[in-house]
Short mmCIF file of C-alpha atoms and ligand atoms in Angstrom, two decimals:
data_model
loop_
_atom_site.label_atom_id
_atom_site.label_comp_id
_atom_site.label_asym_id
_atom_site.label_seq_id
_atom_site.Cartn_x
_atom_site.Cartn_y
_atom_site.Cartn_z
CA MET A 16 4.42 -23.74 -11.25
CA ASP A 17 4.87 -25.74 -7.95
CA ASP A 18 4.81 -22.71 -5.70
CA PRO A 19 2.40 -23.88 -2.73
CA GLY A 20 1.39 -20.17 -2.48
CA GLN A 21 -0.38 -20.61 -5.77
CA ALA A 22 -2.78 -23.07 -4.33
CA LEU A 23 -3.28 -20.84 -1.15
CA ALA A 24 -3.99 -17.83 -3.47
CA VAL A 25 -6.53 -19.76 -5.37
CA ARG A 26 -8.20 -21.14 -2.18
CA TYR A 27 -8.55 -17.84 -0.66
CA GLN A 28 -9.80 -16.20 -3.87
CA MET A 29 -12.67 -18.86 -3.98
CA GLY A 30 -13.48 -19.26 -0.42
CA ARG A 31 -12.28 -16.00 1.40
CA ASP A 32 -11.50 -17.94 4.46
CA PRO A 33 -9.53 -15.82 6.90
CA ALA A 34 -7.62 -18.71 7.90
CA ASP A 35 -6.53 -19.03 4.29
CA PHE A 36 -5.41 -15.38 4.22
CA GLU A 37 -3.38 -15.71 7.30
CA ARG A 38 -1.66 -18.56 5.60
CA LEU A 39 -1.21 -16.63 2.44
CA VAL A 40 0.32 -13.75 4.20
CA LEU A 41 2.66 -15.93 6.09
CA HIS A 42 3.79 -17.49 2.94
CA TYR A 43 4.65 -14.34 1.07
CA ARG A 44 5.23 -11.56 3.68
CA ASP A 45 8.94 -12.00 3.84
CA ARG A 46 9.44 -11.89 0.09
CA VAL A 47 7.10 -9.14 -0.28
CA TYR A 48 8.69 -7.15 2.51
CA ARG A 49 12.33 -7.92 1.14
CA VAL A 50 11.41 -6.64 -2.37
CA ILE A 51 9.88 -3.58 -0.89
CA TYR A 52 12.70 -2.91 1.32
CA ARG A 53 15.40 -3.09 -1.27
CA LEU A 54 13.24 -0.68 -3.43
CA VAL A 55 12.57 2.10 -0.73
CA GLY A 56 15.67 1.40 1.57
CA ASP A 57 13.68 1.96 4.93
CA ALA A 58 12.38 -0.74 7.19
CA ASP A 59 9.47 1.06 8.78
CA GLU A 60 8.19 2.12 5.26
CA ALA A 61 8.67 -1.28 3.98
CA MET A 62 6.63 -2.75 6.83
CA ASP A 63 3.93 -0.30 6.28
CA LEU A 64 3.93 -0.91 2.33
CA THR A 65 3.86 -4.63 3.05
CA GLN A 66 0.88 -4.24 5.07
CA GLU A 67 -0.56 -2.05 2.34
CA ALA A 68 0.40 -4.67 -0.26
CA MET A 69 -1.31 -7.48 1.74
CA LEU A 70 -4.42 -5.28 2.03
CA ARG A 71 -4.46 -4.76 -1.71
CA VAL A 72 -4.17 -8.51 -2.22
CA HIS A 73 -7.11 -8.91 -0.01
CA ARG A 74 -9.20 -6.28 -1.83
CA SER A 75 -8.17 -6.90 -5.34
CA LEU A 76 -7.48 -10.46 -5.54
CA ASP A 77 -10.60 -11.08 -7.51
CA GLN A 78 -8.98 -9.11 -10.36
CA TRP A 79 -6.15 -11.84 -10.45
CA ASP A 80 -7.33 -13.82 -13.56
CA HIS A 81 -4.70 -16.66 -13.26
CA ARG A 82 -3.13 -15.70 -16.79
CA ALA A 83 -0.01 -14.85 -14.68
CA ALA A 84 1.29 -16.79 -11.73
CA PHE A 85 -0.03 -15.51 -8.43
CA PHE A 86 3.47 -14.47 -7.32
CA THR A 87 4.05 -12.70 -10.61
CA TRP A 88 0.74 -10.70 -9.94
CA LEU A 89 1.90 -10.18 -6.34
CA TYR A 90 5.34 -9.05 -7.24
CA ARG A 91 3.88 -6.46 -9.77
CA LEU A 92 1.58 -5.16 -7.19
CA ALA A 93 4.58 -4.79 -4.45
CA VAL A 94 6.89 -3.34 -6.95
CA ASN A 95 4.50 -0.81 -8.23
CA LEU A 96 3.50 0.14 -4.80
CA ALA A 97 7.11 0.50 -3.66
CA ILE A 98 8.18 2.64 -6.78
CA ASP A 99 5.07 4.87 -6.56
CA HIS A 100 5.78 5.51 -2.88
CA HIS A 101 9.58 6.03 -3.21
CA ARG A 102 8.83 8.35 -6.31
CA ARG A 103 6.25 10.53 -4.02
CA ARG A 104 8.80 10.68 -1.23
CA SER A 105 11.69 11.54 -3.19
CA ARG A 106 9.82 14.36 -4.42
CA ASP A 107 8.69 15.49 -1.05
CA ARG A 108 12.12 15.03 0.57
CA ALA A 109 15.47 16.36 -0.22
CA VAL A 110 17.30 13.31 0.92
CA PRO A 111 15.70 10.01 -0.13
CA TYR A 112 17.41 8.09 2.57
CA GLY A 113 15.55 6.48 5.53
CA GLU A 114 16.24 7.11 9.16
CA ASP A 115 17.33 3.52 9.57
CA PHE A 116 20.30 4.38 7.54
CA PRO A 117 22.84 5.01 10.24
CA PHE A 118 25.40 6.01 7.80
CA ALA A 119 23.45 8.02 5.35
CA ASP A 120 24.70 11.29 4.37
CA PRO A 121 27.96 11.59 6.38
CA ARG A 122 28.56 15.16 6.92
CA PRO A 123 31.79 16.66 5.33
CA GLY A 124 34.80 15.68 7.28
CA GLU A 125 32.92 12.90 9.00
CA VAL A 126 33.97 10.29 6.78
CA GLU A 127 37.75 10.82 7.99
CA ARG A 128 36.79 9.79 11.47
CA TYR A 129 35.77 6.39 10.62
CA ASP A 130 38.20 3.70 11.97
CA GLU A 131 39.17 0.50 10.15
CA ASP A 132 36.16 -1.27 11.58
CA GLU A 133 33.86 1.33 9.99
CA GLU A 134 35.27 1.10 6.79
CA ARG A 135 33.17 -1.71 5.98
CA ASP A 136 30.26 0.24 6.92
CA VAL A 137 31.08 3.05 4.73
CA LEU A 138 31.43 0.72 1.81
CA LEU A 139 28.20 -0.75 2.33
CA LEU A 140 26.66 2.82 2.53
CA ARG A 141 28.14 3.38 -0.77
CA VAL A 142 26.72 0.26 -2.22
CA ARG A 143 23.19 1.04 -0.78
CA ARG A 144 23.41 4.50 -2.21
CA ALA A 145 24.61 3.33 -5.67
CA ILE A 146 21.39 1.10 -5.72
CA LEU A 147 19.05 3.71 -4.33
CA ASP A 148 20.51 6.34 -6.98
CA LEU A 149 19.60 4.06 -9.90
CA PRO A 150 16.35 5.17 -11.60
CA GLU A 151 13.37 3.13 -10.33
CA ALA A 152 12.86 0.91 -13.44
CA GLN A 153 16.60 -0.26 -13.24
CA ARG A 154 16.52 -0.70 -9.43
CA ALA A 155 13.41 -2.84 -9.81
CA ILE A 156 15.20 -5.12 -12.31
CA VAL A 157 18.23 -5.34 -10.27
CA VAL A 158 16.19 -6.13 -7.15
CA LEU A 159 14.23 -8.88 -8.94
CA ARG A 160 17.12 -10.30 -10.89
CA HIS A 161 20.05 -10.33 -8.46
CA TYR A 162 18.19 -10.52 -5.02
CA GLU A 163 14.95 -12.28 -5.91
CA HIS A 164 16.55 -14.57 -8.68
CA LEU A 165 13.62 -14.13 -11.08
CA PRO A 166 14.50 -14.93 -14.72
CA LEU A 167 14.47 -12.25 -17.04
CA ALA A 168 11.44 -13.45 -18.82
CA ARG A 169 9.50 -13.43 -15.64
CA ILE A 170 10.64 -9.96 -14.77
CA ALA A 171 9.22 -8.82 -18.24
CA GLU A 172 5.91 -10.14 -16.97
CA VAL A 173 6.13 -8.45 -13.40
CA ARG A 174 7.13 -5.08 -15.08
CA GLY A 175 4.80 -5.45 -18.09
CA VAL A 176 7.38 -4.73 -20.62
CA ALA A 177 9.26 -6.51 -23.41
CA LEU A 178 11.98 -8.85 -22.59
CA GLY A 179 14.54 -6.74 -24.68
CA THR A 180 13.55 -3.67 -22.48
CA VAL A 181 14.36 -5.73 -19.30
CA LYS A 182 17.67 -6.59 -20.70
CA SER A 183 18.73 -3.10 -21.83
CA THR A 184 17.60 -1.70 -18.50
CA LEU A 185 19.66 -4.27 -16.82
CA PHE A 186 22.57 -3.24 -18.79
CA ALA A 187 22.26 0.22 -17.98
CA ALA A 188 21.74 -0.42 -14.30
CA PHE A 189 25.17 -2.53 -14.34
CA ARG A 190 27.02 0.27 -16.23
CA SER A 191 25.81 2.73 -13.69
CA LEU A 192 26.59 0.48 -10.68
CA ARG A 193 30.11 -0.40 -12.10
CA ARG A 194 30.65 3.43 -12.51
CA ALA A 195 29.41 4.24 -9.15
CA LEU A 196 31.31 1.90 -7.27
CA GLU A 197 34.59 2.30 -9.39
CA ALA A 198 34.46 5.97 -8.95
CA GLU A 199 33.92 5.79 -5.08
CA GLY A 200 36.76 3.20 -5.06
CA LYS A 201 39.10 5.67 -6.72
CA GLU A 202 37.88 8.59 -4.65
CA LYS A 203 38.99 6.69 -1.62
CA VAL A 204 42.69 6.13 -2.72
CA MET B 15 38.85 -7.09 -31.69
CA ASP B 16 37.80 -3.60 -31.65
CA ALA B 17 36.33 -1.62 -28.83
CA LYS B 18 32.82 -1.50 -30.53
CA ASP B 19 32.64 -5.22 -30.48
CA CYS B 20 33.57 -5.39 -26.89
CA GLU B 21 30.76 -3.20 -25.75
CA GLY B 22 28.16 -5.63 -26.98
CA PHE B 23 30.24 -8.25 -25.23
CA GLU B 24 30.03 -6.41 -21.78
CA ASP B 25 26.22 -6.57 -21.88
CA LEU B 26 26.31 -10.15 -22.61
CA LEU B 27 28.60 -10.67 -19.69
CA VAL B 28 25.83 -9.42 -17.41
CA LEU B 29 23.48 -12.02 -18.94
CA HIS B 30 26.24 -14.71 -18.72
CA GLY B 31 26.60 -13.98 -14.89
CA TYR B 32 22.87 -14.71 -14.42
CA GLY B 33 22.83 -17.76 -16.53
CA GLU B 34 20.60 -16.09 -19.12
CA LEU B 35 22.73 -16.79 -22.18
CA ASP B 36 22.13 -19.87 -24.20
CA ALA B 37 24.76 -22.48 -24.76
CA GLN B 38 25.88 -21.18 -28.17
CA GLU B 39 25.93 -17.46 -26.93
CA GLY B 40 27.99 -18.64 -23.89
CA ALA B 41 30.56 -20.45 -25.88
CA ARG B 42 31.03 -17.48 -28.26
CA LEU B 43 31.36 -15.14 -25.21
CA GLU B 44 33.78 -17.61 -23.44
CA ALA B 45 35.84 -17.79 -26.62
CA HIS B 46 35.90 -14.02 -26.83
CA LEU B 47 37.19 -13.63 -23.26
CA LYS B 48 40.11 -15.93 -23.68
CA ASP B 49 41.48 -13.49 -26.45
CA CYS B 50 40.30 -10.15 -24.70
CA PRO B 51 41.91 -8.87 -21.51
CA ARG B 52 39.54 -5.99 -21.75
CA CYS B 53 36.27 -8.00 -21.58
CA ALA B 54 38.08 -10.34 -18.99
CA SER B 55 38.79 -7.36 -16.78
CA ALA B 56 35.07 -6.11 -17.31
CA ARG B 57 34.03 -9.48 -16.16
CA GLU B 58 36.03 -9.13 -12.89
CA ASP B 59 34.53 -5.49 -12.35
CA LEU B 60 30.99 -7.07 -13.00
CA ARG B 61 31.85 -9.84 -10.45
CA ARG B 62 32.82 -7.21 -7.91
CA VAL B 63 29.76 -5.38 -8.40
CA GLY B 64 27.61 -8.45 -7.81
CA GLN B 65 29.67 -9.19 -4.65
CA ALA B 66 29.23 -5.70 -3.52
CA LEU B 67 25.34 -6.04 -3.92
CA ASP B 68 25.45 -9.17 -1.88
CA THR B 69 26.83 -7.33 1.09
CA VAL B 70 23.77 -5.23 1.65
CA PRO B 71 21.33 -6.87 4.24
CA VAL B 72 17.80 -6.64 4.91
CA PRO B 73 16.74 -5.89 8.55
CA MET B 74 13.63 -8.23 9.01
CA PRO B 75 10.79 -6.95 11.01
CA PRO B 76 10.54 -7.81 14.68
CA PRO B 77 8.10 -10.66 15.32
CA GLU B 78 5.77 -8.67 17.53
CA ARG B 79 5.02 -6.31 14.62
CA TRP B 80 5.14 -9.16 12.01
CA ASP B 81 2.90 -11.78 13.77
CA GLY B 82 -0.44 -9.69 13.78
CA LEU B 83 0.08 -8.72 10.20
CA ALA B 84 -2.85 -10.69 8.63
CA ALA B 85 -5.35 -9.90 11.49
CA GLN B 86 -4.29 -6.13 11.10
CA VAL B 87 -4.92 -6.31 7.31
CA LEU B 88 -8.32 -7.82 7.78
CA ALA B 89 -9.38 -5.46 10.45
CA LEU B 90 -8.15 -2.56 8.15
CA ALA B 91 -10.10 -3.93 5.26
CA ALA B 92 -13.17 -4.26 7.35
CA VAL B 93 -13.31 -0.84 8.98
CA PRO B 94 -11.86 2.09 7.20
CA ALA B 95 -14.29 2.22 4.04
CA GLY B 96 -17.24 2.86 6.18
CA ARG B 97 -15.49 5.23 8.65
CA ARG B 98 -13.92 7.31 5.80
CA ARG B 99 -17.45 8.08 4.69
CA GLY B 100 -18.12 9.38 8.18
CA SER B 101 -20.85 6.82 9.05
CA ILE B 102 -20.39 3.85 10.92
CA SER B 103 -24.10 3.15 10.66
CA SER B 104 -23.87 3.14 6.87
CA LEU B 105 -22.22 -0.17 7.39
CA ALA B 106 -25.39 -1.64 8.89
CA ARG B 107 -27.93 -0.37 6.55
CA PRO B 108 -26.86 -1.09 2.77
CA GLY B 109 -28.91 -4.32 2.61
CA LEU B 110 -28.71 -7.66 3.94
CA VAL B 111 -25.87 -9.05 1.63
CA ARG B 112 -23.51 -6.24 2.20
CA ALA B 113 -24.33 -6.40 6.02
CA ALA B 114 -23.75 -10.18 5.99
CA ALA B 115 -20.41 -9.74 4.25
CA VAL B 116 -19.32 -6.98 6.50
CA LEU B 117 -20.16 -9.33 9.50
CA LEU B 118 -18.33 -12.10 7.91
CA LEU B 119 -15.27 -9.94 7.64
CA VAL B 120 -15.66 -8.81 11.04
CA ALA B 121 -15.84 -12.34 12.44
CA GLY B 122 -12.95 -13.35 10.19
CA ALA B 123 -10.82 -10.59 11.39
CA LEU B 124 -11.50 -11.55 15.04
CA ALA B 125 -11.08 -15.09 14.45
CA VAL B 126 -7.64 -14.62 12.84
CA ALA B 127 -6.80 -12.04 15.62
CA ALA B 128 -7.87 -14.85 18.22
CA GLY B 129 -5.66 -17.52 16.50
CA LEU B 130 -2.71 -15.14 16.27
CA LEU B 131 -3.11 -13.90 19.84
CA GLY B 132 -3.39 -17.35 20.90
CA HIS B 133 0.16 -17.94 19.84
CA ARG B 134 1.27 -15.34 22.31
CA GLU B 135 3.26 -16.67 25.17
CA THR B 136 1.03 -16.05 28.07
CA ALA B 137 -1.01 -18.58 30.22
CA PHE B 138 -4.16 -16.63 29.68
CA ASP B 139 -3.80 -16.37 25.98
CA ALA B 140 -3.51 -20.20 25.74
CA TYR B 141 -6.28 -20.45 28.03
CA ALA B 142 -8.63 -18.24 26.16
CA GLN B 143 -7.78 -20.06 22.87
CA ALA B 144 -8.48 -23.31 24.55
CA ILE B 145 -11.84 -22.18 25.82
CA ARG B 146 -12.92 -20.43 22.76
CA ALA B 147 -12.07 -23.39 20.68
CA ARG B 148 -13.88 -25.71 23.30
CA ASN B 149 -10.69 -27.73 22.95
CA ASP B 150 -9.47 -29.52 26.20
CA GLY B 151 -6.45 -30.79 24.29
CA LEU B 152 -5.33 -27.13 24.31
CA LEU B 153 -6.17 -26.85 28.09
CA GLU B 154 -3.68 -29.94 28.53
CA ARG B 155 -1.16 -28.14 26.61
CA LEU B 156 -1.66 -25.08 28.68
CA ALA B 157 -0.80 -26.89 31.93
CA THR B 158 2.19 -28.19 30.22
CA GLU B 159 3.56 -25.08 28.83
CA PHE B 160 2.67 -22.79 31.77
CA PRO B 161 2.71 -25.39 34.67
CA ASP B 162 3.17 -22.67 37.35
CA SER B 163 0.24 -20.31 36.28
CA ASP B 164 -2.90 -20.20 38.21
CA LEU B 165 -4.78 -20.94 35.01
CA ALA B 166 -2.87 -24.18 34.37
CA ARG B 167 -3.79 -25.31 37.83
CA VAL B 168 -7.52 -24.48 37.11
CA ALA B 169 -7.21 -26.17 33.64
CA ARG B 170 -5.90 -29.29 35.20
CA ASP B 171 -8.65 -29.49 37.81
CA LEU B 172 -11.24 -28.75 35.45
CA SER B 173 -10.36 -30.80 32.41
CA PRO B 174 -11.93 -34.30 32.37
CA ARG B 175 -8.88 -35.57 30.89
CA ARG B 176 -6.18 -36.07 33.72
CA MET B 177 -2.74 -35.17 32.30
CA ASP B 178 -1.54 -38.72 33.18
CA ALA B 179 -4.49 -40.64 32.08
CA ALA B 180 -4.19 -43.18 29.17
CA ASP B 181 -7.89 -42.59 28.53
CA PRO B 182 -8.67 -39.28 26.93
CA GLY B 183 -12.30 -39.26 28.31
CA PRO B 184 -15.25 -37.48 27.01
CA PRO B 185 -15.33 -33.71 25.62
CA LEU B 186 -15.40 -30.86 28.02
CA PRO B 187 -19.08 -30.56 29.12
CA ARG B 188 -20.94 -27.28 28.58
CA ASP B 189 -21.00 -26.40 32.40
CA HIS B 190 -17.36 -26.53 32.62
CA VAL B 191 -16.92 -24.20 29.68
CA VAL B 192 -19.07 -21.72 31.75
CA VAL B 193 -17.10 -22.26 34.79
CA HIS B 194 -13.98 -21.54 32.65
CA TRP B 195 -15.31 -18.24 31.28
CA GLU B 196 -15.99 -17.10 35.01
CA THR B 197 -12.64 -18.19 36.14
CA ALA B 198 -10.83 -16.46 33.07
CA ALA B 199 -12.83 -13.37 33.68
CA SER B 200 -11.91 -13.11 37.28
CA TYR B 201 -8.17 -13.85 36.37
CA LEU B 202 -8.21 -11.26 33.81
CA ARG B 203 -9.70 -8.70 36.10
CA GLN B 204 -6.93 -9.40 38.68
CA ARG B 205 -4.35 -9.04 35.89
CA ILE B 206 -5.71 -5.74 34.66
CA ASP B 207 -5.86 -4.35 38.15
CA LEU B 208 -2.11 -5.18 38.71
CA SER B 209 -0.95 -3.92 35.16
CA PRO B 210 -3.59 -2.92 32.67
CA SER B 211 -2.96 -3.71 28.97
CA PRO B 212 -5.11 -3.36 25.78
CA GLY B 213 -5.06 -7.23 25.07
CA ASP B 214 -6.25 -8.21 28.55
CA ARG B 215 -9.09 -5.51 28.39
CA PHE B 216 -10.04 -6.77 24.86
CA HIS B 217 -10.06 -10.51 25.93
CA LEU B 218 -12.11 -9.60 28.89
CA ALA B 219 -14.63 -7.82 26.70
CA GLU B 220 -14.51 -11.08 24.60
CA ILE B 221 -15.43 -13.08 27.61
CA TYR B 222 -18.38 -10.81 28.55
CA LEU B 223 -19.61 -11.30 24.83
CA ALA B 224 -19.22 -15.03 25.25
CA LYS B 225 -21.25 -15.06 28.30
CA GLN B 226 -23.93 -12.96 26.47
CA ASP B 227 -23.38 -9.85 28.65
CA ARG B 228 -23.73 -7.26 26.00
CA PRO B 229 -23.76 -4.09 28.22
CA GLU B 230 -20.43 -5.10 30.04
CA ALA B 231 -18.84 -6.25 26.87
CA LEU B 232 -19.62 -3.15 25.11
CA GLU B 233 -18.35 -1.11 28.10
CA GLU B 234 -14.95 -2.93 27.80
CA TYR B 235 -14.69 -2.60 24.14
CA ARG B 236 -15.31 1.11 24.51
CA ALA B 237 -12.62 1.27 27.17
CA VAL B 238 -10.13 -0.50 25.00
CA LEU B 239 -11.04 2.35 22.13
CA ARG B 240 -10.86 5.01 24.55
CA ASP B 241 -7.78 4.15 26.48
CA TYR B 242 -5.72 2.42 23.91
CA PRO B 243 -6.78 4.21 20.42
CA ASP B 244 -3.57 3.13 18.74
CA SER B 245 -3.31 -0.38 19.60
CA GLN B 246 -4.40 -3.08 17.18
CA PHE B 247 -6.97 -4.03 19.89
CA ALA B 248 -8.73 -0.65 19.36
CA MET B 249 -9.45 -1.82 15.82
CA LEU B 250 -10.66 -4.99 16.79
CA ALA B 251 -12.79 -3.40 19.40
CA GLY B 252 -14.21 -0.92 17.06
CA LEU B 253 -15.31 -3.63 15.03
CA ARG B 254 -17.07 -5.45 17.72
CA ILE B 255 -18.95 -2.24 18.70
CA GLU B 256 -20.15 -1.85 15.10
CA GLN B 257 -21.16 -5.42 15.05
CA LEU B 258 -23.09 -5.25 18.24
CA ALA B 259 -24.84 -2.17 17.08
CA GLN B 260 -26.36 -4.08 14.16
ZN1 ZN C 318 36.42 -7.60 -25.62
#
């Protein structure tokens, strides 16, 4: 693994030098934030959860035993954190879309008012919604495979499941996405 | 080819799209696609889904929230455990090893914060960073980056290295450092009078601490806590107060 973050993580684990922690955070914060944002769909919450993820790195780094690459360990931590959070929030709130979704939940009749420029945004909303409507396990695998470009074998490590499970979950996700986006497309015509 | 076979191929299409099929499976799939309009059209659908996924942007956090992340995390890590149990003093008592560890964390958080704050774009922050590090190279940088500020002029005058000198000269003598602190403190007090900010007040407290004026330092740290309870400086000030109480 020639990820320079791996060496940083080992150094911080050994020496606990705050300067190394700063480097580690700088190295991974964007990736961690992106994954979390894709999973929870809200920028503010993604920022808070990224902070929480880094806090857990700091607190629990001793538990990283090097059997998995550091970034596998980190992705697992971040994905679990985001999934737990999203699950809790979906239970608490009727509408699982963040305030930063300007086009979330258009009221009945509102869609007709969009002009052509806004049509793209409506489509974007549909895609976002299709992603957020996926069950967490499916969404996690789509995020890690499609956006983070992790090989499925690596995703199996991150999720702690068998490769076959990752594959069947990915298939299910794509069937749902295809159906959701096709249905939306037809509705529009 | 009946529809049942095609279902299996549709799943393989997903793997194929991500380059997750081995050469043999890939070839078998491509062969099937040539003869099967149904699967060829499924491939197009999947391609469209992939393109749709690609359109979703990620709004990145603003730098002012992002830059202090490591410092905030270390500050959080150092404080709340003790606070949550409702006793700050418990941090001071659980034995030398624990106390030393807490102290190290506090010092670490502050060092990281100082480093990060040093990147802020004000003359004072550059100045404070230079003084803290006893680094006259940084003083010169200050004079270059903020040529119009009072502090840059002071830095230029006090630095034994002249900006245009080929000879770097000796390092900054201790007396000059003390003079710097005095200058920095009075400059900061002026700034705070004009427009108070948690950062300036925290830095002023740091200066008092550096001058070993504990009562003044404590008063400033407490003022930061009281007046700006929600700022990251309040956290850092809280850490300093705990540290000073030990
Ligand atoms: Zn077919």
